[in-house]
PDB file of C-alpha atoms in Angstrom:
ATOM      1  CA  UNK A   1     -49.642 -11.598 -19.019  1.00 49.00           C
ATOM      2  CA  UNK A   2     -48.126 -12.848 -22.269  1.00 51.00           C
ATOM      3  CA  UNK A   3     -46.935 -16.352 -20.640  1.00 50.00           C
ATOM      4  CA  UNK A   4     -50.410 -16.753 -19.064  1.00 48.00           C
ATOM      5  CA  UNK A   5     -52.075 -15.983 -22.519  1.00 50.00           C
ATOM      6  CA  UNK A   6     -49.749 -18.527 -24.099  1.00 52.00           C
ATOM      7  CA  UNK A   7     -50.802 -21.226 -21.607  1.00 51.00           C
ATOM      8  CA  UNK A   8     -54.451 -20.613 -21.896  1.00 53.00           C
ATOM      9  CA  UNK A   9     -54.257 -20.812 -25.642  1.00 49.00           C
ATOM     10  CA  UNK A  10     -52.299 -24.155 -25.217  1.00 52.00           C
ATOM     11  CA  UNK A  11     -54.575 -25.334 -22.609  1.00 53.00           C
ATOM     12  CA  UNK A  12     -57.816 -24.690 -24.862  1.00 55.00           C
ATOM     13  CA  UNK A  13     -55.931 -26.126 -27.961  1.00 53.00           C
ATOM     14  CA  UNK A  14     -55.124 -29.335 -25.722  1.00 53.00           C
ATOM     15  CA  UNK A  15     -58.652 -29.613 -24.315  1.00 58.00           C
ATOM     16  CA  UNK A  16     -60.136 -28.938 -27.858  1.00 59.00           C
ATOM     17  CA  UNK A  17     -57.974 -31.998 -29.114  1.00 61.00           C
ATOM     18  CA  UNK A  18     -58.865 -34.250 -26.274  1.00 61.00           C
ATOM     19  CA  UNK A  19     -62.569 -33.265 -26.758  1.00 63.00           C
ATOM     20  CA  UNK A  20     -62.316 -34.136 -30.706  1.00 64.00           C
ATOM     21  CA  UNK A  21     -60.665 -37.300 -30.055  1.00 63.00           C
ATOM     22  CA  UNK A  22     -63.238 -38.260 -27.392  1.00 59.00           C
ATOM     23  CA  UNK A  23     -66.174 -37.476 -29.960  1.00 64.00           C
ATOM     24  CA  UNK A  24     -64.542 -39.402 -32.402  1.00 64.00           C
ATOM     25  CA  UNK A  25     -64.283 -42.381 -30.248  1.00 66.00           C
ATOM     26  CA  UNK A  26     -67.710 -42.106 -29.273  1.00 65.00           C
ATOM     27  CA  UNK A  27     -68.845 -41.909 -32.875  1.00 65.00           C
ATOM     28  CA  UNK A  28     -66.943 -44.998 -33.590  1.00 65.00           C
ATOM     29  CA  UNK A  29     -68.165 -46.782 -30.663  1.00 65.00           C
ATOM     30  CA  UNK A  30     -71.892 -46.004 -31.533  1.00 66.00           C
ATOM     31  CA  UNK A  31     -71.182 -47.117 -35.223  1.00 62.00           C
ATOM     32  CA  UNK A  32     -69.823 -50.331 -33.914  1.00 66.00           C
ATOM     33  CA  UNK A  33     -72.628 -50.915 -31.462  1.00 62.00           C
ATOM     34  CA  UNK A  34     -75.186 -50.086 -34.169  1.00 62.00           C
ATOM     35  CA  UNK A  35     -73.287 -52.748 -36.728  1.00 63.00           C
ATOM     36  CA  UNK A  36     -73.224 -55.609 -34.071  1.00 66.00           C
ATOM     37  CA  UNK A  37     -76.969 -55.160 -33.323  1.00 61.00           C
ATOM     38  CA  UNK A  38     -77.745 -55.054 -37.011  1.00 63.00           C
ATOM     39  CA  UNK A  39     -75.766 -58.236 -37.675  1.00 60.00           C
ATOM     40  CA  UNK A  40     -77.303 -59.740 -34.449  1.00 56.00           C
ATOM     41  CA  UNK A  41     -80.746 -59.142 -35.571  1.00 58.00           C
ATOM     42  CA  UNK A  42     -80.302 -59.976 -39.276  1.00 56.00           C
ATOM     43  CA  UNK A  43     -78.410 -63.360 -38.350  1.00 54.00           C
ATOM     44  CA  UNK A  44     -81.211 -64.342 -36.098  1.00 53.00           C
ATOM     45  CA  UNK A  45     -83.725 -63.916 -38.860  1.00 54.00           C
ATOM     46  CA  UNK A  46     -81.616 -66.126 -41.160  1.00 61.00           C
ATOM     47  CA  UNK A  47     -81.001 -68.794 -38.701  1.00 79.00           C
ATOM     48  CA  UNK A  48     -84.332 -70.218 -38.238  1.00 93.00           C
ATOM     49  CA  UNK A  49     -84.133 -73.854 -37.352  1.00 96.00           C
ATOM     50  CA  UNK A  50     -86.491 -76.955 -37.480  1.00 97.00           C
ATOM     51  CA  UNK A  51     -86.808 -79.873 -35.687  1.00 97.00           C
ATOM     52  CA  UNK A  52     -87.147 -83.515 -37.264  1.00 98.00           C
ATOM     53  CA  UNK A  53     -88.816 -86.425 -35.734  1.00 98.00           C
ATOM     54  CA  UNK A  54     -87.961 -89.859 -37.101  1.00 98.00           C
ATOM     55  CA  UNK A  55     -90.519 -92.555 -36.355  1.00 98.00           C
ATOM     56  CA  UNK A  56     -89.010 -96.013 -36.929  1.00 98.00           C
ATOM     57  CA  UNK A  57     -90.978 -99.369 -37.367  1.00 97.00           C
ATOM     58  CA  UNK A  58     -90.775-102.849 -38.366  1.00 96.00           C
ATOM     59  CA  UNK A  59     -88.233-104.146 -35.832  1.00 96.00           C
ATOM     60  CA  UNK A  60     -89.105-107.809 -34.669  1.00 95.00           C
ATOM     61  CA  UNK A  61     -87.291-107.509 -31.265  1.00 95.00           C
ATOM     62  CA  UNK A  62     -87.177-104.684 -28.599  1.00 96.00           C
ATOM     63  CA  UNK A  63     -83.518-105.919 -27.886  1.00 96.00           C
ATOM     64  CA  UNK A  64     -80.693-103.382 -28.739  1.00 95.00           C
ATOM     65  CA  UNK A  65     -81.207 -99.868 -30.214  1.00 96.00           C
ATOM     66  CA  UNK A  66     -81.575 -97.989 -33.338  1.00 97.00           C
ATOM     67  CA  UNK A  67     -78.579 -96.171 -34.793  1.00 96.00           C
ATOM     68  CA  UNK A  68     -79.533 -93.312 -36.990  1.00 96.00           C
ATOM     69  CA  UNK A  69     -77.367 -91.102 -39.077  1.00 96.00           C
ATOM     70  CA  UNK A  70     -78.436 -87.766 -40.771  1.00 97.00           C
ATOM     71  CA  UNK A  71     -76.511 -86.413 -43.452  1.00 96.00           C
ATOM     72  CA  UNK A  72     -76.371 -83.079 -45.537  1.00 95.00           C
ATOM     73  CA  UNK A  73     -75.339 -83.693 -48.986  1.00 95.00           C
ATOM     74  CA  UNK A  74     -74.680 -86.123 -51.592  1.00 95.00           C
ATOM     75  CA  UNK A  75     -71.066 -85.908 -50.972  1.00 94.00           C
ATOM     76  CA  UNK A  76     -71.452 -86.793 -47.230  1.00 94.00           C
ATOM     77  CA  UNK A  77     -74.170 -89.397 -47.757  1.00 95.00           C
ATOM     78  CA  UNK A  78     -73.180 -92.792 -46.062  1.00 94.00           C
ATOM     79  CA  UNK A  79     -69.750 -91.236 -44.751  1.00 91.00           C
ATOM     80  CA  UNK A  80     -68.886 -90.211 -41.206  1.00 86.00           C
ATOM     81  CA  UNK A  81     -67.668 -86.824 -40.746  1.00 86.00           C
ATOM     82  CA  UNK A  82     -68.121 -83.347 -39.130  1.00 87.00           C
ATOM     83  CA  UNK A  83     -71.527 -83.106 -41.368  1.00 85.00           C
ATOM     84  CA  UNK A  84     -73.009 -86.054 -40.057  1.00 92.00           C
ATOM     85  CA  UNK A  85     -75.043 -86.111 -37.057  1.00 95.00           C
ATOM     86  CA  UNK A  86     -75.944 -89.113 -35.220  1.00 94.00           C
ATOM     87  CA  UNK A  87     -77.972 -90.274 -32.569  1.00 95.00           C
ATOM     88  CA  UNK A  88     -79.757 -93.462 -31.165  1.00 95.00           C
ATOM     89  CA  UNK A  89     -82.967 -94.568 -30.170  1.00 96.00           C
ATOM     90  CA  UNK A  90     -84.621 -97.136 -27.815  1.00 96.00           C
ATOM     91  CA  UNK A  91     -86.913 -99.878 -29.353  1.00 96.00           C
ATOM     92  CA  UNK A  92     -90.188-100.409 -27.646  1.00 96.00           C
ATOM     93  CA  UNK A  93     -93.046-102.708 -29.003  1.00 96.00           C
ATOM     94  CA  UNK A  94     -91.118-102.957 -32.240  1.00 95.00           C
ATOM     95  CA  UNK A  95     -90.959 -99.070 -32.757  1.00 97.00           C
ATOM     96  CA  UNK A  96     -88.567 -96.096 -31.850  1.00 97.00           C
ATOM     97  CA  UNK A  97     -88.576 -92.368 -32.202  1.00 97.00           C
ATOM     98  CA  UNK A  98     -85.484 -90.221 -32.582  1.00 97.00           C
ATOM     99  CA  UNK A  99     -85.156 -86.501 -32.810  1.00 97.00           C
ATOM    100  CA  UNK A 100     -82.693 -84.105 -34.564  1.00 97.00           C
ATOM    101  CA  UNK A 101     -83.325 -80.485 -33.278  1.00 97.00           C
ATOM    102  CA  UNK A 102     -82.282 -77.252 -34.534  1.00 96.00           C
ATOM    103  CA  UNK A 103     -81.756 -78.031 -37.976  1.00 97.00           C
ATOM    104  CA  UNK A 104     -81.233 -75.548 -40.819  1.00 96.00           C
ATOM    105  CA  UNK A 105     -83.573 -75.308 -44.051  1.00 96.00           C
ATOM    106  CA  UNK A 106     -82.218 -77.783 -46.384  1.00 96.00           C
ATOM    107  CA  UNK A 107     -81.804 -81.151 -47.825  1.00 97.00           C
ATOM    108  CA  UNK A 108     -81.241 -84.122 -45.559  1.00 97.00           C
ATOM    109  CA  UNK A 109     -81.137 -88.137 -45.938  1.00 97.00           C
ATOM    110  CA  UNK A 110     -81.218 -90.591 -43.106  1.00 97.00           C
ATOM    111  CA  UNK A 111     -79.852 -94.080 -42.696  1.00 96.00           C
ATOM    112  CA  UNK A 112     -80.357 -96.288 -39.777  1.00 97.00           C
ATOM    113  CA  UNK A 113     -79.978 -99.883 -38.493  1.00 96.00           C
ATOM    114  CA  UNK A 114     -81.235-101.820 -35.657  1.00 96.00           C
ATOM    115  CA  UNK A 115     -78.433-103.096 -33.506  1.00 96.00           C
ATOM    116  CA  UNK A 116     -80.124-105.939 -32.343  1.00 95.00           C
ATOM    117  CA  UNK A 117     -77.195-107.582 -30.390  1.00 95.00           C
ATOM    118  CA  UNK A 118     -76.223-104.239 -28.746  1.00 94.00           C
ATOM    119  CA  UNK A 119     -72.680-104.389 -29.987  1.00 96.00           C
ATOM    120  CA  UNK A 120     -72.649-100.739 -31.287  1.00 94.00           C
ATOM    121  CA  UNK A 121     -71.952-101.714 -35.001  1.00 93.00           C
ATOM    122  CA  UNK A 122     -73.767-103.125 -37.754  1.00 93.00           C
ATOM    123  CA  UNK A 123     -73.015-106.662 -38.282  1.00 94.00           C
ATOM    124  CA  UNK A 124     -72.557-107.939 -41.960  1.00 92.00           C
ATOM    125  CA  UNK A 125     -72.322-110.981 -43.978  1.00 92.00           C
ATOM    126  CA  UNK A 126     -69.929-111.573 -46.598  1.00 89.00           C
ATOM    127  CA  UNK A 127     -69.651-108.761 -49.074  1.00 86.00           C
ATOM    128  CA  UNK A 128     -70.850-106.225 -46.500  1.00 86.00           C
ATOM    129  CA  UNK A 129     -74.459-107.407 -46.770  1.00 88.00           C
ATOM    130  CA  UNK A 130     -76.261-106.229 -43.514  1.00 92.00           C
ATOM    131  CA  UNK A 131     -77.106-109.167 -40.934  1.00 93.00           C
ATOM    132  CA  UNK A 132     -79.224-106.439 -38.943  1.00 95.00           C
ATOM    133  CA  UNK A 133     -82.294-104.807 -40.083  1.00 95.00           C
ATOM    134  CA  UNK A 134     -81.796-101.236 -41.642  1.00 96.00           C
ATOM    135  CA  UNK A 135     -83.626 -98.488 -43.298  1.00 96.00           C
ATOM    136  CA  UNK A 136     -83.343 -95.133 -45.234  1.00 97.00           C
ATOM    137  CA  UNK A 137     -85.261 -92.090 -45.348  1.00 98.00           C
ATOM    138  CA  UNK A 138     -88.295 -92.162 -48.015  1.00 98.00           C
ATOM    139  CA  UNK A 139     -87.916 -95.940 -47.356  1.00 97.00           C
ATOM    140  CA  UNK A 140     -85.469 -95.860 -50.397  1.00 97.00           C
ATOM    141  CA  UNK A 141     -83.968 -99.033 -51.709  1.00 95.00           C
ATOM    142  CA  UNK A 142     -80.846 -99.526 -53.516  1.00 91.00           C
ATOM    143  CA  UNK A 143     -80.107-101.993 -56.383  1.00 88.00           C
ATOM    144  CA  UNK A 144     -77.087-104.290 -55.381  1.00 85.00           C
ATOM    145  CA  UNK A 145     -76.197-101.670 -52.642  1.00 89.00           C
ATOM    146  CA  UNK A 146     -77.357 -98.838 -50.623  1.00 94.00           C
ATOM    147  CA  UNK A 147     -79.637 -96.362 -52.311  1.00 96.00           C
ATOM    148  CA  UNK A 148     -78.473 -93.092 -54.030  1.00 96.00           C
ATOM    149  CA  UNK A 149     -78.837 -89.803 -52.008  1.00 97.00           C
ATOM    150  CA  UNK A 150     -81.290 -88.317 -54.514  1.00 97.00           C
ATOM    151  CA  UNK A 151     -83.843 -91.291 -53.458  1.00 97.00           C
ATOM    152  CA  UNK A 152     -83.389 -90.873 -49.714  1.00 98.00           C
ATOM    153  CA  UNK A 153     -83.071 -87.124 -49.699  1.00 97.00           C
ATOM    154  CA  UNK A 154     -85.869 -84.837 -48.267  1.00 98.00           C
ATOM    155  CA  UNK A 155     -86.401 -81.102 -47.494  1.00 97.00           C
ATOM    156  CA  UNK A 156     -86.701 -79.743 -43.975  1.00 97.00           C
ATOM    157  CA  UNK A 157     -88.410 -76.249 -44.264  1.00 97.00           C
ATOM    158  CA  UNK A 158     -90.565 -76.546 -41.208  1.00 97.00           C
ATOM    159  CA  UNK A 159     -90.880 -78.860 -38.372  1.00 97.00           C
ATOM    160  CA  UNK A 160     -91.167 -82.374 -39.803  1.00 97.00           C
ATOM    161  CA  UNK A 161     -91.766 -85.940 -38.973  1.00 98.00           C
ATOM    162  CA  UNK A 162     -90.838 -88.758 -41.315  1.00 98.00           C
ATOM    163  CA  UNK A 163     -91.537 -92.659 -40.873  1.00 98.00           C
ATOM    164  CA  UNK A 164     -89.065 -95.292 -41.940  1.00 98.00           C
ATOM    165  CA  UNK A 165     -89.532 -99.092 -41.895  1.00 97.00           C
ATOM    166  CA  UNK A 166     -86.707-101.221 -41.479  1.00 95.00           C
ATOM    167  CA  UNK A 167     -85.982-104.605 -43.356  1.00 84.00           C
TER     168      UNK A 167
END
């Protein structure tokens, strides 16, 4: 009887230990799941995105296409890199429309050029002066060069459409 009592006591301690470990694991799992869902819903609320429509006009010919770059800061303005988004658009009747979807709220600037000869680059004259029509958001102009970021920047805080005329 004493050996049997010792076994049952050990068995009950063992079962109790397993039960406690199981409860602790379940508590941790519930906390992890709750944390994941809380993080999921709060990041969804913060990650609202917007669409930008760019309407380009002023092209003399429908040949070639428009190359458009979207910049997110003064530091990346007119530089290619990870932060720069790009697209192109077909010219029809001297106009083109391009879209950037899923943009976060913030400041942006656009530069573009009409690749009239369809060689996938901006052709330039001496000193880097563009041969092909180009433009910037806010129709910003530079003095002896491209405009400054502050002159071309605009804010996206809702779906937005901007118009740019090329020179």
